[in-house]
């Protein structure tokens, strides 16, 4: 029998939405896409960030020089602080409830792990939100998520940016 008590009518549905973020414009696009097209009153947002140096340190070539590793870690810590600040401000600005989780390891696995732990209803990511370094030895995060997630995955294509991005960065692919 349908429950029609007044409380259930008034109470907004609470969904948990995971958004994968890094310091690229693709994450920002995914975040904005959520705001414009997906957002519902009462949503609980979990932003997941995986700092890149964890990946870099796993690359054997980098390990030969501790100085290089140290520099990368320092740079990444600064970038991470800026990123956390930026998204905290956005959450406040748009009155979003939720939190930011910093994870270590592989991006795809971290997002899936968070999704299970937080009982997420939806996962949102941008495509190509990977640095050049990262992309060379990590498969596509969005592919991984689509295959492993137990909830719907929304992969935001940045259509205006894609064509332009290919022109600007095409030289990186000739390695």
mmCIF file of N, CA and C in Angstrom, residues 112-160:
data_model
loop_
_atom_site.group_PDB
_atom_site.id
_atom_site.type_symbol
_atom_site.label_atom_id
_atom_site.label_comp_id
_atom_site.label_asym_id
_atom_site.label_seq_id
_atom_site.Cartn_x
_atom_site.Cartn_y
_atom_site.Cartn_z
ATOM 1 N N UNK A 112 35.275 3.649 -6.930
ATOM 2 C CA UNK A 112 34.396 2.495 -6.690
ATOM 3 C C UNK A 112 34.322 2.196 -5.187
ATOM 4 N N UNK A 113 35.469 2.219 -4.538
ATOM 5 C CA UNK A 113 35.541 1.948 -3.103
ATOM 6 C C UNK A 113 34.677 2.948 -2.337
ATOM 7 N N UNK A 114 34.816 4.225 -2.689
ATOM 8 C CA UNK A 114 34.036 5.275 -2.026
ATOM 9 C C UNK A 114 32.553 5.077 -2.298
ATOM 10 N N UNK A 115 32.240 4.748 -3.541
ATOM 11 C CA UNK A 115 30.852 4.542 -3.938
ATOM 12 C C UNK A 115 30.189 3.458 -3.089
ATOM 13 N N UNK A 116 30.924 2.376 -2.840
ATOM 14 C CA UNK A 116 30.375 1.287 -2.022
ATOM 15 C C UNK A 116 30.262 1.712 -0.562
ATOM 16 N N UNK A 117 31.316 2.340 -0.048
ATOM 17 C CA UNK A 117 31.337 2.750 1.358
ATOM 18 C C UNK A 117 30.247 3.780 1.664
ATOM 19 N N UNK A 118 29.978 4.649 0.707
ATOM 20 C CA UNK A 118 29.007 5.739 0.931
ATOM 21 C C UNK A 118 27.608 5.382 0.427
ATOM 22 N N UNK A 119 27.439 4.164 -0.075
ATOM 23 C CA UNK A 119 26.156 3.739 -0.652
ATOM 24 C C UNK A 119 25.671 4.754 -1.686
ATOM 25 N N UNK A 120 26.533 5.042 -2.629
ATOM 26 C CA UNK A 120 26.222 6.052 -3.645
ATOM 27 C C UNK A 120 25.079 5.592 -4.555
ATOM 28 N N UNK A 121 24.357 6.564 -5.084
ATOM 29 C CA UNK A 121 23.291 6.287 -6.040
ATOM 30 C C UNK A 121 23.739 6.578 -7.463
ATOM 31 N N UNK A 122 24.789 7.375 -7.583
ATOM 32 C CA UNK A 122 25.237 7.818 -8.896
ATOM 33 C C UNK A 122 26.693 8.269 -8.810
ATOM 34 N N UNK A 123 27.451 8.006 -9.875
ATOM 35 C CA UNK A 123 28.846 8.452 -9.957
ATOM 36 C C UNK A 123 28.978 9.359 -11.180
ATOM 37 N N UNK A 124 29.607 10.507 -11.004
ATOM 38 C CA UNK A 124 29.798 11.432 -12.130
ATOM 39 C C UNK A 124 31.278 11.729 -12.306
ATOM 40 N N UNK A 125 31.752 11.588 -13.539
ATOM 41 C CA UNK A 125 33.151 11.922 -13.835
ATOM 42 C C UNK A 125 33.230 12.646 -15.175
ATOM 43 N N UNK A 126 34.302 13.393 -15.356
ATOM 44 C CA UNK A 126 34.588 13.983 -16.662
ATOM 45 C C UNK A 126 35.464 13.002 -17.415
ATOM 46 N N UNK A 127 35.505 13.106 -18.732
ATOM 47 C CA UNK A 127 36.447 12.257 -19.458
ATOM 48 C C UNK A 127 37.728 13.057 -19.591
ATOM 49 N N UNK A 128 38.810 12.395 -19.818
ATOM 50 C CA UNK A 128 40.105 13.034 -20.043
ATOM 51 C C UNK A 128 40.563 13.899 -18.882
ATOM 52 N N UNK A 129 40.078 13.630 -17.680
ATOM 53 C CA UNK A 129 40.531 14.458 -16.574
ATOM 54 C C UNK A 129 41.844 13.948 -16.043
ATOM 55 N N UNK A 130 42.730 13.545 -16.947
ATOM 56 C CA UNK A 130 43.986 12.947 -16.521
ATOM 57 C C UNK A 130 45.146 13.770 -17.060
ATOM 58 N N UNK A 131 46.172 13.875 -16.267
ATOM 59 C CA UNK A 131 47.355 14.572 -16.774
ATOM 60 C C UNK A 131 48.016 13.670 -17.810
ATOM 61 N N UNK A 132 48.942 14.234 -18.587
ATOM 62 C CA UNK A 132 49.678 13.460 -19.581
ATOM 63 C C UNK A 132 50.397 12.307 -18.890
ATOM 64 N N UNK A 133 51.052 12.597 -17.771
ATOM 65 C CA UNK A 133 51.828 11.576 -17.048
ATOM 66 C C UNK A 133 50.921 10.412 -16.684
ATOM 67 N N UNK A 134 49.795 10.757 -16.099
ATOM 68 C CA UNK A 134 48.886 9.753 -15.590
ATOM 69 C C UNK A 134 48.342 8.863 -16.688
ATOM 70 N N UNK A 135 47.984 9.498 -17.801
ATOM 71 C CA UNK A 135 47.285 8.767 -18.848
ATOM 72 C C UNK A 135 48.170 7.699 -19.465
ATOM 73 N N UNK A 136 49.480 7.918 -19.444
ATOM 74 C CA UNK A 136 50.377 6.967 -20.088
ATOM 75 C C UNK A 136 50.377 5.612 -19.400
ATOM 76 N N UNK A 137 50.194 5.570 -18.060
ATOM 77 C CA UNK A 137 50.219 4.229 -17.465
ATOM 78 C C UNK A 137 48.976 3.879 -16.657
ATOM 79 N N UNK A 138 47.904 4.622 -16.847
ATOM 80 C CA UNK A 138 46.626 4.229 -16.255
ATOM 81 C C UNK A 138 45.623 4.126 -17.381
ATOM 82 N N UNK A 139 44.827 3.092 -17.362
ATOM 83 C CA UNK A 139 43.784 2.975 -18.382
ATOM 84 C C UNK A 139 42.757 4.067 -18.160
ATOM 85 N N UNK A 140 41.767 4.112 -19.007
ATOM 86 C CA UNK A 140 40.740 5.127 -18.879
ATOM 87 C C UNK A 140 39.910 4.882 -17.619
ATOM 88 N N UNK A 141 39.854 5.901 -16.773
ATOM 89 C CA UNK A 141 39.097 5.803 -15.527
ATOM 90 C C UNK A 141 37.612 5.593 -15.814
ATOM 91 N N UNK A 142 37.094 6.329 -16.791
ATOM 92 C CA UNK A 142 35.658 6.201 -17.061
ATOM 93 C C UNK A 142 35.300 4.788 -17.525
ATOM 94 N N UNK A 143 36.166 4.179 -18.343
ATOM 95 C CA UNK A 143 35.925 2.793 -18.778
ATOM 96 C C UNK A 143 35.891 1.867 -17.565
ATOM 97 N N UNK A 144 36.860 2.049 -16.691
ATOM 98 C CA UNK A 144 36.953 1.219 -15.496
ATOM 99 C C UNK A 144 35.674 1.329 -14.666
ATOM 100 N N UNK A 145 35.229 2.574 -14.463
ATOM 101 C CA UNK A 145 34.037 2.806 -13.649
ATOM 102 C C UNK A 145 32.799 2.171 -14.256
ATOM 103 N N UNK A 146 32.638 2.366 -15.554
ATOM 104 C CA UNK A 146 31.457 1.834 -16.224
ATOM 105 C C UNK A 146 31.406 0.309 -16.054
ATOM 106 N N UNK A 147 32.561 -0.337 -16.086
ATOM 107 C CA UNK A 147 32.583 -1.797 -15.955
ATOM 108 C C UNK A 147 32.477 -2.294 -14.521
ATOM 109 N N UNK A 148 32.926 -1.502 -13.554
ATOM 110 C CA UNK A 148 32.989 -2.015 -12.185
ATOM 111 C C UNK A 148 31.969 -1.444 -11.208
ATOM 112 N N UNK A 149 31.335 -0.340 -11.558
ATOM 113 C CA UNK A 149 30.423 0.292 -10.612
ATOM 114 C C UNK A 149 29.140 -0.513 -10.468
ATOM 115 N N UNK A 150 28.553 -0.457 -9.270
ATOM 116 C CA UNK A 150 27.270 -1.137 -9.060
ATOM 117 C C UNK A 150 26.120 -0.130 -9.111
ATOM 118 N N UNK A 151 26.416 1.099 -9.522
ATOM 119 C CA UNK A 151 25.391 2.133 -9.700
ATOM 120 C C UNK A 151 25.645 2.820 -11.046
ATOM 121 N N UNK A 152 24.671 3.609 -11.538
ATOM 122 C CA UNK A 152 24.886 4.301 -12.817
ATOM 123 C C UNK A 152 26.097 5.236 -12.769
ATOM 124 N N UNK A 153 26.793 5.320 -13.890
ATOM 125 C CA UNK A 153 27.946 6.198 -14.023
ATOM 126 C C UNK A 153 27.641 7.207 -15.122
ATOM 127 N N UNK A 154 27.765 8.476 -14.788
ATOM 128 C CA UNK A 154 27.545 9.520 -15.774
ATOM 129 C C UNK A 154 28.905 10.063 -16.198
ATOM 130 N N UNK A 155 29.264 9.822 -17.457
ATOM 131 C CA UNK A 155 30.550 10.290 -17.972
ATOM 132 C C UNK A 155 30.289 11.536 -18.800
ATOM 133 N N UNK A 156 30.779 12.684 -18.322
ATOM 134 C CA UNK A 156 30.487 13.954 -18.992
ATOM 135 C C UNK A 156 31.490 14.239 -20.099
ATOM 136 N N UNK A 157 31.013 14.259 -21.309
ATOM 137 C CA UNK A 157 31.859 14.645 -22.441
ATOM 138 C C UNK A 157 31.842 16.147 -22.534
ATOM 139 N N UNK A 158 33.013 16.713 -22.721
ATOM 140 C CA UNK A 158 33.116 18.167 -22.842
ATOM 141 C C UNK A 158 33.196 18.461 -24.329
ATOM 142 N N UNK A 159 32.047 18.563 -24.993
ATOM 143 C CA UNK A 159 32.093 18.545 -26.461
ATOM 144 C C UNK A 159 32.796 19.733 -27.093
ATOM 145 N N UNK A 160 32.557 20.949 -26.575
ATOM 146 C CA UNK A 160 33.228 22.110 -27.187
ATOM 147 C C UNK A 160 34.740 21.977 -26.996
#
